[in-house]
CSV table of N, CA, C and O in Angstrom, one decimal:
chain,number,residue,atom,x,y,z
A,61,MET,N,29.2,-23.3,13.8
A,61,MET,CA,27.9,-23.7,14.3
A,61,MET,C,27.3,-22.6,15.1
A,61,MET,O,28.0,-21.8,15.7
A,62,LEU,N,26.0,-22.5,15.1
A,62,LEU,CA,25.3,-21.4,15.7
A,62,LEU,C,25.2,-21.7,17.2
A,62,LEU,O,25.1,-22.8,17.7
A,63,ASP,N,25.4,-20.5,17.9
A,63,ASP,CA,25.2,-20.7,19.4
A,63,ASP,C,23.8,-20.6,19.7
A,63,ASP,O,23.1,-19.5,19.7
A,64,THR,N,23.2,-21.7,20.2
A,64,THR,CA,21.8,-21.7,20.6
A,64,THR,C,21.5,-21.8,22.1
A,64,THR,O,20.4,-22.2,22.5
A,65,THR,N,22.5,-21.5,22.9
A,65,THR,CA,22.3,-21.6,24.2
A,65,THR,C,21.4,-20.5,24.8
A,65,THR,O,21.6,-19.4,24.3
A,66,PRO,N,20.6,-20.7,25.8
A,66,PRO,CA,19.7,-19.6,26.2
A,66,PRO,C,20.6,-18.6,27.0
A,66,PRO,O,21.6,-18.8,27.6
A,67,GLN,N,20.1,-17.3,26.9
A,67,GLN,CA,20.7,-16.2,27.7
A,67,GLN,C,20.5,-16.4,29.1
A,67,GLN,O,19.4,-16.7,29.6
A,68,SER,N,21.6,-16.3,29.9
A,68,SER,CA,21.5,-16.5,31.4
A,68,SER,C,20.8,-15.4,32.1
A,68,SER,O,20.3,-15.6,33.2
A,69,ASP,N,20.8,-14.2,31.6
A,69,ASP,CA,20.2,-13.0,32.4
A,69,ASP,C,19.2,-12.4,31.4
A,69,ASP,O,19.5,-11.4,30.8
A,70,PRO,N,18.0,-12.7,31.5
A,70,PRO,CA,17.0,-12.1,30.6
A,70,PRO,C,16.6,-10.7,31.1
A,70,PRO,O,16.9,-10.4,32.3
A,71,ALA,N,16.2,-9.9,30.2
A,71,ALA,CA,15.8,-8.5,30.6
A,71,ALA,C,14.6,-8.5,31.7
A,71,ALA,O,13.8,-9.4,31.6
A,72,PRO,N,14.6,-7.6,32.6
A,72,PRO,CA,13.6,-7.5,33.6
A,72,PRO,C,12.2,-7.3,32.8
A,72,PRO,O,12.2,-6.8,31.8
A,73,LEU,N,11.2,-7.8,33.5
A,73,LEU,CA,9.8,-7.7,33.0
A,73,LEU,C,9.4,-6.3,32.6
A,73,LEU,O,8.7,-6.0,31.6
A,74,ASP,N,9.8,-5.2,33.4
A,74,ASP,CA,9.4,-3.9,33.2
A,74,ASP,C,10.0,-3.2,32.0
A,74,ASP,O,9.6,-2.2,31.5
A,75,GLU,N,11.1,-3.8,31.5
A,75,GLU,CA,11.9,-3.1,30.4
A,75,GLU,C,11.4,-3.8,29.1
A,75,GLU,O,11.7,-3.4,28.0
A,76,ARG,N,10.8,-5.0,29.1
A,76,ARG,CA,10.3,-5.6,27.9
A,76,ARG,C,9.1,-4.9,27.3
A,76,ARG,O,8.2,-4.5,28.0
A,77,GLU,N,9.1,-4.8,26.0
A,77,GLU,CA,8.0,-4.1,25.3
A,77,GLU,C,7.1,-5.2,24.8
A,77,GLU,O,7.5,-6.2,24.1
A,78,THR,N,5.8,-5.1,25.2
A,78,THR,CA,4.8,-6.1,24.8
A,78,THR,C,4.2,-5.7,23.4
A,78,THR,O,4.5,-4.7,22.8
A,79,ALA,N,3.6,-6.8,22.8
A,79,ALA,CA,3.0,-6.5,21.5
A,79,ALA,C,1.9,-5.4,21.6
A,79,ALA,O,1.7,-4.7,20.6
A,80,ALA,N,1.1,-5.4,22.7
A,80,ALA,CA,0.1,-4.3,22.8
A,80,ALA,C,0.8,-2.9,22.8
A,80,ALA,O,0.2,-2.0,22.3
A,81,GLU,N,1.9,-2.8,23.5
A,81,GLU,CA,2.5,-1.6,23.5
A,81,GLU,C,3.1,-1.1,22.2
A,81,GLU,O,3.1,0.0,21.8
A,82,ARG,N,3.6,-2.1,21.4
A,82,ARG,CA,4.1,-1.9,20.1
A,82,ARG,C,3.0,-1.4,19.2
A,82,ARG,O,3.1,-0.5,18.4
A,83,ARG,N,1.8,-2.0,19.3
A,83,ARG,CA,0.6,-1.6,18.5
A,83,ARG,C,0.2,-0.3,18.9
A,83,ARG,O,-0.2,0.5,18.1
A,84,ALA,N,0.2,0.1,20.2
A,84,ALA,CA,-0.3,1.3,20.7
A,84,ALA,C,0.7,2.5,20.2
A,84,ALA,O,0.3,3.6,20.0
A,85,SER,N,2.0,2.1,20.1
A,85,SER,CA,2.9,3.2,19.8
A,85,SER,C,3.0,3.4,18.3
A,85,SER,O,3.7,4.3,17.8
A,86,ALA,N,2.4,2.5,17.5
A,86,ALA,CA,2.4,2.7,16.0
A,86,ALA,C,1.7,4.0,15.5
A,86,ALA,O,0.6,4.3,16.1
A,87,ASP,N,2.1,4.7,14.6
A,87,ASP,CA,1.5,5.9,14.2
A,87,ASP,C,0.2,5.6,13.5
A,87,ASP,O,-0.8,6.3,13.8
A,88,GLU,N,0.1,4.7,12.6
A,88,GLU,CA,-1.1,4.3,11.9
A,88,GLU,C,-1.3,2.8,11.8
A,88,GLU,O,-0.7,2.2,11.0
A,89,PRO,N,-2.0,2.2,12.8
A,89,PRO,CA,-2.1,0.7,12.8
A,89,PRO,C,-2.8,0.3,11.5
A,89,PRO,O,-3.9,0.9,11.2
A,90,ARG,N,-2.4,-0.8,10.9
A,90,ARG,CA,-3.1,-1.3,9.7
A,90,ARG,C,-3.2,-2.7,9.9
A,90,ARG,O,-2.3,-3.4,10.3
A,91,GLY,N,-4.4,-3.2,9.3
A,91,GLY,CA,-4.6,-4.7,9.4
A,91,GLY,C,-3.9,-5.4,8.2
A,91,GLY,O,-3.3,-4.8,7.3
A,92,CYS,N,-4.0,-6.7,8.2
A,92,CYS,CA,-3.3,-7.5,7.2
A,92,CYS,C,-3.9,-7.4,5.8
A,92,CYS,O,-3.4,-7.7,4.8
A,93,LEU,N,-5.2,-6.9,5.9
A,93,LEU,CA,-5.9,-6.7,4.6
A,93,LEU,C,-5.9,-5.3,4.1
A,93,LEU,O,-6.8,-4.9,3.3
A,94,PHE,N,-5.0,-4.5,4.6
A,94,PHE,CA,-5.0,-3.1,4.3
A,94,PHE,C,-4.7,-2.9,2.8
A,94,PHE,O,-5.4,-2.1,2.1
A,95,ALA,N,-3.9,-3.7,2.1
A,95,ALA,CA,-3.5,-3.6,0.8
A,95,ALA,C,-4.8,-3.9,-0.1
A,95,ALA,O,-4.9,-3.3,-1.2
A,96,LEU,N,-5.7,-4.8,0.3
A,96,LEU,CA,-6.8,-5.1,-0.5
A,96,LEU,C,-7.9,-4.0,-0.5
A,96,LEU,O,-8.8,-4.0,-1.3
A,97,SER,N,-7.8,-3.0,0.4
A,97,SER,CA,-8.8,-2.0,0.5
A,97,SER,C,-8.4,-0.8,-0.5
A,97,SER,O,-9.1,0.1,-0.5
A,98,GLN,N,-7.3,-0.9,-1.2
A,98,GLN,CA,-6.8,0.1,-2.1
A,98,GLN,C,-7.6,0.1,-3.4
A,98,GLN,O,-7.6,-1.0,-4.0
A,99,PRO,N,-8.2,1.1,-3.8
A,99,PRO,CA,-9.0,1.1,-5.1
A,99,PRO,C,-8.3,0.7,-6.3
A,99,PRO,O,-8.8,-0.2,-7.1
A,100,PRO,N,-7.1,1.1,-6.6
A,100,PRO,CA,-6.4,0.5,-7.8
A,100,PRO,C,-6.2,-1.0,-7.8
A,100,PRO,O,-6.4,-1.6,-8.9
A,101,LEU,N,-5.9,-1.5,-6.7
A,101,LEU,CA,-5.7,-2.9,-6.6
A,101,LEU,C,-7.0,-3.7,-6.8
A,101,LEU,O,-7.1,-4.7,-7.5
A,102,MET,N,-8.0,-3.1,-6.2
A,102,MET,CA,-9.4,-3.8,-6.4
A,102,MET,C,-9.9,-3.7,-7.8
A,102,MET,O,-10.5,-4.6,-8.3
A,103,ILE,N,-9.6,-2.5,-8.5
A,103,ILE,CA,-9.9,-2.5,-10.0
A,103,ILE,C,-9.2,-3.5,-10.8
A,103,ILE,O,-9.7,-4.1,-11.7
A,104,PHE,N,-7.9,-3.6,-10.5
A,104,PHE,CA,-7.1,-4.5,-11.2
A,104,PHE,C,-7.5,-6.0,-11.0
A,104,PHE,O,-7.7,-6.7,-11.9
A,105,LEU,N,-7.9,-6.3,-9.7
A,105,LEU,CA,-8.3,-7.6,-9.4
A,105,LEU,C,-9.7,-7.9,-10.1
A,105,LEU,O,-10.0,-9.0,-10.6
A,106,ALA,N,-10.5,-6.8,-10.1
A,106,ALA,CA,-11.9,-7.0,-10.8
A,106,ALA,C,-11.7,-7.2,-12.3
A,106,ALA,O,-12.4,-8.1,-12.9
A,107,VAL,N,-10.7,-6.6,-12.9
A,107,VAL,CA,-10.5,-6.7,-14.4
A,107,VAL,C,-10.0,-8.1,-14.7
A,107,VAL,O,-10.5,-8.8,-15.5
A,108,ILE,N,-9.0,-8.6,-13.9
A,108,ILE,CA,-8.4,-9.9,-14.0
A,108,ILE,C,-9.5,-11.0,-13.7
A,108,ILE,O,-9.7,-12.0,-14.5
A,109,GLY,N,-10.4,-10.8,-12.7
A,109,GLY,CA,-11.4,-11.7,-12.5
A,109,GLY,C,-12.4,-11.7,-13.6
A,109,GLY,O,-12.9,-12.8,-14.0
A,110,GLY,N,-12.7,-10.6,-14.2
A,110,GLY,CA,-13.7,-10.5,-15.3
A,110,GLY,C,-13.1,-11.2,-16.6
A,110,GLY,O,-13.9,-12.0,-17.3
A,111,LEU,N,-11.9,-11.1,-16.8
A,111,LEU,CA,-11.2,-11.8,-18.0
A,111,LEU,C,-11.3,-13.3,-17.7
A,111,LEU,O,-11.5,-14.0,-18.7
A,112,LEU,N,-11.0,-13.7,-16.5
A,112,LEU,CA,-11.0,-15.2,-16.2
A,112,LEU,C,-12.4,-15.7,-16.4
A,112,LEU,O,-12.6,-16.9,-16.9
A,113,LEU,N,-13.4,-14.9,-15.9
A,113,LEU,CA,-14.8,-15.4,-16.1
A,113,LEU,C,-15.2,-15.5,-17.5
A,113,LEU,O,-15.9,-16.5,-17.9
A,114,MET,N,-14.8,-14.4,-18.3
A,114,MET,CA,-15.2,-14.5,-19.7
A,114,MET,C,-14.5,-15.6,-20.4
A,114,MET,O,-15.2,-16.3,-21.2
A,115,ALA,N,-13.2,-16.0,-20.1
A,115,ALA,CA,-12.6,-17.0,-20.7
A,115,ALA,C,-13.3,-18.4,-20.3
A,115,ALA,O,-13.3,-19.3,-21.1
A,116,SER,N,-13.6,-18.5,-19.0
A,116,SER,CA,-14.2,-19.7,-18.6
A,116,SER,C,-15.5,-20.0,-19.2
A,116,SER,O,-15.9,-21.1,-19.6
A,117,LEU,N,-16.3,-19.0,-19.3
A,117,LEU,CA,-17.6,-19.0,-20.0
A,117,LEU,C,-17.5,-19.3,-21.4
A,117,LEU,O,-18.3,-20.2,-22.0
A,118,HIS,N,-16.5,-18.7,-22.1
A,118,HIS,CA,-16.3,-19.0,-23.5
A,118,HIS,C,-16.0,-20.5,-23.7
A,118,HIS,O,-16.5,-21.2,-24.5
A,119,ASP,N,-15.1,-21.1,-22.8
A,119,ASP,CA,-14.7,-22.5,-22.8
A,119,ASP,C,-15.9,-23.4,-22.6
A,119,ASP,O,-16.1,-24.4,-23.3
A,120,LEU,N,-16.7,-23.0,-21.6
A,120,LEU,CA,-17.8,-23.9,-21.2
A,120,LEU,C,-19.0,-23.8,-22.2
A,120,LEU,O,-19.6,-24.9,-22.5
A,121,LEU,N,-19.3,-22.7,-22.8
A,121,LEU,CA,-20.5,-22.5,-23.5
A,121,LEU,C,-20.3,-22.6,-25.1
A,121,LEU,O,-21.2,-23.0,-25.8
A,122,LEU,N,-19.2,-22.1,-25.5
A,122,LEU,CA,-19.0,-21.9,-27.0
A,122,LEU,C,-18.1,-23.0,-27.5
A,122,LEU,O,-18.1,-23.2,-28.7
A,123,LEU,N,-17.2,-23.6,-26.7
A,123,LEU,CA,-16.3,-24.6,-27.3
A,123,LEU,C,-16.9,-26.1,-27.1
A,123,LEU,O,-17.7,-26.4,-26.3
């Protein structure tokens, strides 16, 4: 069984690293949408979107 009891002696406040300090210490901060800004991925998504659009228009208008 897992030991889920709280720790009796937490670290002092001055030794804890805050989220802001972790972000400041990062070499190159990146947002969660960083991968979507890459040109190869955007080209790939545009091609897939174009194929889906062409297929849907074919189904709606020609069939």
